[in-house]
């Protein structure tokens, strides 16, 4: 099975712009979670989607949003980019079969905000 | 905040066993212990998880103390490719989709 794929892998934006990142989960996986990783804050949970609905949300401002499509693919959007949004954005998928589902992470999208 | 405490760094000689400790003194009865690792700039990789019994898979072994307040991840024969940050996470069913990562342990395997 193909793993979790994320596009693009690298992105450079300027302050004030918006960006959309894409994640394709492993085939058959229905949950998609997003994380932000920075040197200062580490890995932080952004939000999680299941059946096109946001089930969980981390402590991030409303500039960060996401959605999930009927084929489980997910996108996240960051509006009005700030320098502090420079980070590695990771997507993870889970099958949603048991209470001990593990997450399978993609390679991430490296976002640089100038 | 993460509910686990791990040493910031450890060294291990190639071919030797790497034993990575984790304290989770406030773990609840329904919470599992999960281990993930992250090789530089890649996405985290699941290693193993357990509730109260020791677990083993092709990658590692997980030893959980009887009181469940701490655990040890064992890589039986560490290789240079095992150099990574190792995260110990406690999570209950239903929370596995919003993992709380701490700072982890940077394991450096030396030749």
mmCIF file of C-alpha atoms in Angstrom:
data_model
loop_
_atom_site.group_PDB
_atom_site.id
_atom_site.type_symbol
_atom_site.label_atom_id
_atom_site.label_comp_id
_atom_site.label_asym_id
_atom_site.label_seq_id
_atom_site.Cartn_x
_atom_site.Cartn_y
_atom_site.Cartn_z
ATOM 1 C CA UNK A 1 0.000 0.000 0.000
ATOM 2 C CA UNK A 2 1.161 3.492 -0.710
ATOM 3 C CA UNK A 3 1.888 5.594 2.319
ATOM 4 C CA UNK A 4 0.536 8.982 3.263
ATOM 5 C CA UNK A 5 1.429 11.552 0.644
ATOM 6 C CA UNK A 6 1.641 15.282 1.118
ATOM 7 C CA UNK A 7 1.931 17.986 -1.480
ATOM 8 C CA UNK A 8 3.781 20.154 -1.989
ATOM 9 C CA UNK A 9 6.862 19.043 -0.089
ATOM 10 C CA UNK A 10 8.337 22.525 0.094
ATOM 11 C CA UNK A 11 6.709 25.914 -0.098
ATOM 12 C CA UNK A 12 7.873 29.496 0.266
ATOM 13 C CA UNK A 13 5.350 32.247 0.911
ATOM 14 C CA UNK A 14 5.435 35.830 2.104
ATOM 15 C CA UNK A 15 3.674 37.357 5.071
ATOM 16 C CA UNK A 16 0.019 38.053 4.505
ATOM 17 C CA UNK A 17 -0.442 35.401 1.843
ATOM 18 C CA UNK A 18 -2.491 32.280 2.278
ATOM 19 C CA UNK A 19 -1.493 28.683 1.630
ATOM 20 C CA UNK A 20 -3.227 25.372 1.064
ATOM 21 C CA UNK A 21 -1.552 22.057 1.822
ATOM 22 C CA UNK A 22 -2.834 18.702 0.669
ATOM 23 C CA UNK A 23 -2.774 15.251 2.217
ATOM 24 C CA UNK A 24 -3.763 11.908 0.720
ATOM 25 C CA UNK A 25 -4.197 9.227 3.389
ATOM 26 C CA UNK A 26 -3.397 5.569 3.069
ATOM 27 C CA UNK A 27 -6.090 3.806 1.075
ATOM 28 C CA UNK A 28 -8.936 2.795 3.372
ATOM 29 C CA UNK A 29 -7.945 5.166 6.167
ATOM 30 C CA UNK A 30 -10.771 7.437 7.203
ATOM 31 C CA UNK A 31 -9.197 9.713 9.794
ATOM 32 C CA UNK A 32 -6.735 12.443 8.899
ATOM 33 C CA UNK A 33 -4.902 14.506 11.495
ATOM 34 C CA UNK A 34 -2.677 17.515 11.000
ATOM 35 C CA UNK A 35 0.291 18.597 13.119
ATOM 36 C CA UNK A 36 2.648 21.549 13.112
ATOM 37 C CA UNK A 37 6.280 21.078 14.054
ATOM 38 C CA UNK A 38 8.569 23.970 14.932
ATOM 39 C CA UNK A 39 11.913 23.997 16.726
ATOM 40 C CA UNK A 40 10.460 26.006 19.595
ATOM 41 C CA UNK A 41 7.107 24.326 20.175
ATOM 42 C CA UNK A 42 7.788 20.836 18.870
ATOM 43 C CA UNK A 43 5.012 18.734 17.413
ATOM 44 C CA UNK A 44 1.586 20.212 18.054
ATOM 45 C CA UNK A 45 -1.812 18.856 17.070
ATOM 46 C CA UNK A 46 -3.826 21.097 14.757
ATOM 47 C CA UNK A 47 -7.033 19.206 13.954
ATOM 48 C CA UNK A 48 -8.467 15.863 12.978
ATOM 49 C CA UNK A 49 -11.091 14.966 10.410
ATOM 50 C CA UNK A 50 -13.252 11.897 10.049
ATOM 51 C CA UNK A 51 -16.020 11.432 7.507
ATOM 52 C CA UNK A 52 -15.622 15.007 6.325
ATOM 53 C CA UNK A 53 -16.223 16.347 9.849
ATOM 54 C CA UNK A 54 -13.745 17.972 12.178
ATOM 55 C CA UNK A 55 -13.751 15.829 15.320
ATOM 56 C CA UNK A 56 -10.903 17.381 17.259
ATOM 57 C CA UNK A 57 -9.161 20.721 17.217
ATOM 58 C CA UNK A 58 -5.960 21.900 18.810
ATOM 59 C CA UNK A 59 -5.193 25.296 20.246
ATOM 60 C CA UNK A 60 -4.500 27.261 17.089
ATOM 61 C CA UNK A 61 -6.021 30.508 15.823
ATOM 62 C CA UNK A 62 -8.838 30.555 13.318
ATOM 63 C CA UNK A 63 -6.385 31.350 10.527
ATOM 64 C CA UNK A 64 -5.731 27.622 10.478
ATOM 65 C CA UNK A 65 -8.520 25.632 8.915
ATOM 66 C CA UNK A 66 -9.014 22.373 7.149
ATOM 67 C CA UNK A 67 -11.432 20.139 5.405
ATOM 68 C CA UNK A 68 -11.810 16.555 4.336
ATOM 69 C CA UNK A 69 -13.319 15.272 1.135
ATOM 70 C CA UNK A 70 -15.506 12.234 0.581
ATOM 71 C CA UNK A 71 -12.476 10.219 -0.558
ATOM 72 C CA UNK A 72 -10.782 11.026 2.792
ATOM 73 C CA UNK A 73 -8.238 13.330 1.205
ATOM 74 C CA UNK A 74 -7.694 16.423 3.296
ATOM 75 C CA UNK A 75 -6.484 19.953 2.881
ATOM 76 C CA UNK A 76 -5.411 22.515 5.403
ATOM 77 C CA UNK A 77 -5.366 26.219 4.822
ATOM 78 C CA UNK A 78 -3.503 28.969 6.591
ATOM 79 C CA UNK A 79 -4.626 32.509 5.868
ATOM 80 C CA UNK A 80 -2.757 35.748 6.488
ATOM 81 C CA UNK A 81 0.555 34.021 6.968
ATOM 82 C CA UNK A 82 2.877 35.152 9.742
ATOM 83 C CA UNK A 83 6.587 34.543 10.089
ATOM 84 C CA UNK A 84 5.850 32.198 12.987
ATOM 85 C CA UNK A 85 3.880 29.910 10.711
ATOM 86 C CA UNK A 86 7.125 28.678 9.209
ATOM 87 C CA UNK A 87 7.126 25.033 10.132
ATOM 88 C CA UNK A 88 6.953 21.440 9.023
ATOM 89 C CA UNK A 89 3.289 20.516 8.579
ATOM 90 C CA UNK A 90 2.612 16.840 9.033
ATOM 91 C CA UNK A 91 -0.425 14.863 8.086
ATOM 92 C CA UNK A 92 -1.255 11.479 9.589
ATOM 93 C CA UNK A 93 -3.943 8.959 8.734
ATOM 94 C CA UNK A 94 -5.588 6.194 10.741
ATOM 95 C CA UNK A 95 -7.912 3.395 9.715
ATOM 96 C CA UNK A 96 -10.471 3.969 12.512
ATOM 97 C CA UNK A 97 -10.927 0.282 13.192
ATOM 98 C CA UNK A 98 -10.130 -0.062 16.886
ATOM 99 C CA UNK A 99 -9.563 2.121 19.910
ATOM 100 C CA UNK A 100 -5.821 1.556 19.617
ATOM 101 C CA UNK A 101 -5.453 2.758 16.047
ATOM 102 C CA UNK A 102 -2.003 4.070 15.344
ATOM 103 C CA UNK A 103 -1.237 7.004 13.134
ATOM 104 C CA UNK A 104 0.763 6.819 9.950
ATOM 105 C CA UNK A 105 2.552 10.022 9.128
ATOM 106 C CA UNK A 106 3.410 11.519 5.801
ATOM 107 C CA UNK A 107 6.759 13.148 4.987
ATOM 108 C CA UNK A 108 5.444 16.627 5.694
ATOM 109 C CA UNK A 109 5.320 19.952 3.895
ATOM 110 C CA UNK A 110 8.066 22.392 4.799
ATOM 111 C CA UNK A 111 6.546 25.891 4.771
ATOM 112 C CA UNK A 112 8.797 28.929 4.896
ATOM 113 C CA UNK A 113 7.211 32.340 5.399
ATOM 114 C CA UNK A 114 9.377 35.322 4.431
ATOM 115 C CA UNK B 1 1.258 19.432 28.169
ATOM 116 C CA UNK B 2 2.800 16.047 27.562
ATOM 117 C CA UNK B 3 2.075 13.529 30.281
ATOM 118 C CA UNK B 4 5.428 11.800 29.925
ATOM 119 C CA UNK B 5 9.011 12.536 30.944
ATOM 120 C CA UNK B 6 11.962 11.345 28.896
ATOM 121 C CA UNK B 7 15.692 12.085 29.035
ATOM 122 C CA UNK B 8 16.609 14.631 26.368
ATOM 123 C CA UNK B 9 19.381 12.544 24.873
ATOM 124 C CA UNK B 10 21.084 9.156 24.998
ATOM 125 C CA UNK B 11 23.960 7.462 23.248
ATOM 126 C CA UNK B 12 24.271 3.844 22.243
ATOM 127 C CA UNK B 13 26.963 1.826 20.512
ATOM 128 C CA UNK B 14 26.045 0.168 17.246
ATOM 129 C CA UNK B 15 25.042 -3.447 17.766
ATOM 130 C CA UNK B 16 24.204 -2.932 21.390
ATOM 131 C CA UNK B 17 20.738 -2.770 22.906
ATOM 132 C CA UNK B 18 19.282 0.697 23.323
ATOM 133 C CA UNK B 19 17.062 1.099 26.367
ATOM 134 C CA UNK B 20 14.958 4.255 26.331
ATOM 135 C CA UNK B 21 13.106 5.085 29.560
ATOM 136 C CA UNK B 22 9.846 6.960 29.954
ATOM 137 C CA UNK B 23 8.012 8.103 33.073
ATOM 138 C CA UNK B 24 4.236 8.420 32.969
ATOM 139 C CA UNK B 25 3.295 8.521 36.631
ATOM 140 C CA UNK B 26 -0.177 10.009 36.031
ATOM 141 C CA UNK B 27 -1.263 7.439 33.470
ATOM 142 C CA UNK B 28 -4.914 6.426 33.693
ATOM 143 C CA UNK B 29 -6.210 2.883 33.626
ATOM 144 C CA UNK B 30 -7.502 3.144 30.083
ATOM 145 C CA UNK B 31 -4.435 4.836 28.618
ATOM 146 C CA UNK B 32 -1.981 3.035 26.432
ATOM 147 C CA UNK B 33 1.718 3.778 26.075
ATOM 148 C CA UNK B 34 2.775 4.462 22.498
ATOM 149 C CA UNK B 35 6.230 4.939 21.069
ATOM 150 C CA UNK B 36 6.976 6.785 17.867
ATOM 151 C CA UNK B 37 10.280 7.907 16.428
ATOM 152 C CA UNK B 38 11.236 10.658 14.054
ATOM 153 C CA UNK B 39 14.308 10.485 11.917
ATOM 154 C CA UNK B 40 15.598 13.921 11.026
ATOM 155 C CA UNK B 41 12.988 15.981 9.136
ATOM 156 C CA UNK B 42 10.842 12.960 8.302
ATOM 157 C CA UNK B 43 7.357 12.191 9.584
ATOM 158 C CA UNK B 44 7.128 10.273 12.870
ATOM 159 C CA UNK B 45 7.025 6.491 12.598
ATOM 160 C CA UNK B 46 4.979 4.238 14.852
ATOM 161 C CA UNK B 47 7.060 1.686 16.753
ATOM 162 C CA UNK B 48 4.972 -0.113 19.340
ATOM 163 C CA UNK B 49 2.281 0.318 21.966
ATOM 164 C CA UNK B 50 1.041 -1.485 25.063
ATOM 165 C CA UNK B 51 -1.386 -1.303 27.967
ATOM 166 C CA UNK B 52 0.132 -3.300 30.796
ATOM 167 C CA UNK B 53 1.731 -6.381 29.349
ATOM 168 C CA UNK B 54 5.134 -6.387 27.751
ATOM 169 C CA UNK B 55 4.989 -6.234 23.985
ATOM 170 C CA UNK B 56 7.390 -7.179 21.224
ATOM 171 C CA UNK B 57 7.329 -6.698 17.495
ATOM 172 C CA UNK B 58 9.858 -6.765 14.699
ATOM 173 C CA UNK B 59 11.180 -3.335 15.620
ATOM 174 C CA UNK B 60 11.343 -3.257 19.393
ATOM 175 C CA UNK B 61 10.194 -4.467 22.778
ATOM 176 C CA UNK B 62 8.162 -2.492 25.275
ATOM 177 C CA UNK B 63 8.502 -3.186 28.966
ATOM 178 C CA UNK B 64 5.859 -1.583 31.217
ATOM 179 C CA UNK B 65 6.291 -1.666 34.978
ATOM 180 C CA UNK B 66 3.650 -3.384 37.045
ATOM 181 C CA UNK B 67 2.360 -0.090 38.443
ATOM 182 C CA UNK B 68 2.371 1.289 34.866
ATOM 183 C CA UNK B 69 4.117 4.464 35.973
ATOM 184 C CA UNK B 70 7.063 3.932 33.687
ATOM 185 C CA UNK B 71 8.140 1.992 30.648
ATOM 186 C CA UNK B 72 11.223 1.170 28.624
ATOM 187 C CA UNK B 73 11.554 0.849 24.891
ATOM 188 C CA UNK B 74 14.237 -1.623 23.892
ATOM 189 C CA UNK B 75 15.896 -1.695 20.487
ATOM 190 C CA UNK B 76 17.729 -5.023 20.738
ATOM 191 C CA UNK B 77 20.519 -4.381 18.235
ATOM 192 C CA UNK B 78 20.780 -0.699 17.466
ATOM 193 C CA UNK B 79 22.054 0.379 14.059
ATOM 194 C CA UNK B 80 23.113 3.778 12.773
ATOM 195 C CA UNK B 81 19.704 4.070 11.096
ATOM 196 C CA UNK B 82 18.064 3.994 14.522
ATOM 197 C CA UNK B 83 19.459 7.451 15.285
ATOM 198 C CA UNK B 84 16.287 9.490 15.797
ATOM 199 C CA UNK B 85 14.118 11.317 18.303
ATOM 200 C CA UNK B 86 11.983 8.814 20.197
ATOM 201 C CA UNK B 87 8.640 9.923 21.599
ATOM 202 C CA UNK B 88 6.780 8.206 24.397
ATOM 203 C CA UNK B 89 3.076 9.106 24.404
ATOM 204 C CA UNK B 90 0.176 8.068 26.582
ATOM 205 C CA UNK B 91 -3.189 8.008 24.904
ATOM 206 C CA UNK B 92 -6.621 6.552 25.475
ATOM 207 C CA UNK B 93 -8.938 5.119 22.886
ATOM 208 C CA UNK B 94 -10.503 7.887 20.905
ATOM 209 C CA UNK B 95 -7.591 10.208 21.587
ATOM 210 C CA UNK B 96 -5.239 8.420 19.286
ATOM 211 C CA UNK B 97 -6.050 10.881 16.541
ATOM 212 C CA UNK B 98 -4.737 13.865 18.469
ATOM 213 C CA UNK B 99 -1.442 12.747 19.909
ATOM 214 C CA UNK B 100 0.349 14.967 22.406
ATOM 215 C CA UNK B 101 4.058 14.853 21.713
ATOM 216 C CA UNK B 102 6.627 15.857 24.295
ATOM 217 C CA UNK B 103 10.229 16.700 23.527
ATOM 218 C CA UNK B 104 11.281 13.076 23.210
ATOM 219 C CA UNK B 105 14.728 11.518 23.529
ATOM 220 C CA UNK B 106 17.368 12.018 20.870
ATOM 221 C CA UNK B 107 19.037 8.627 20.536
ATOM 222 C CA UNK B 108 22.404 8.741 18.825
ATOM 223 C CA UNK B 109 23.816 5.409 17.740
ATOM 224 C CA UNK B 110 27.579 5.587 17.414
ATOM 225 C CA UNK B 111 29.732 3.340 15.228
#
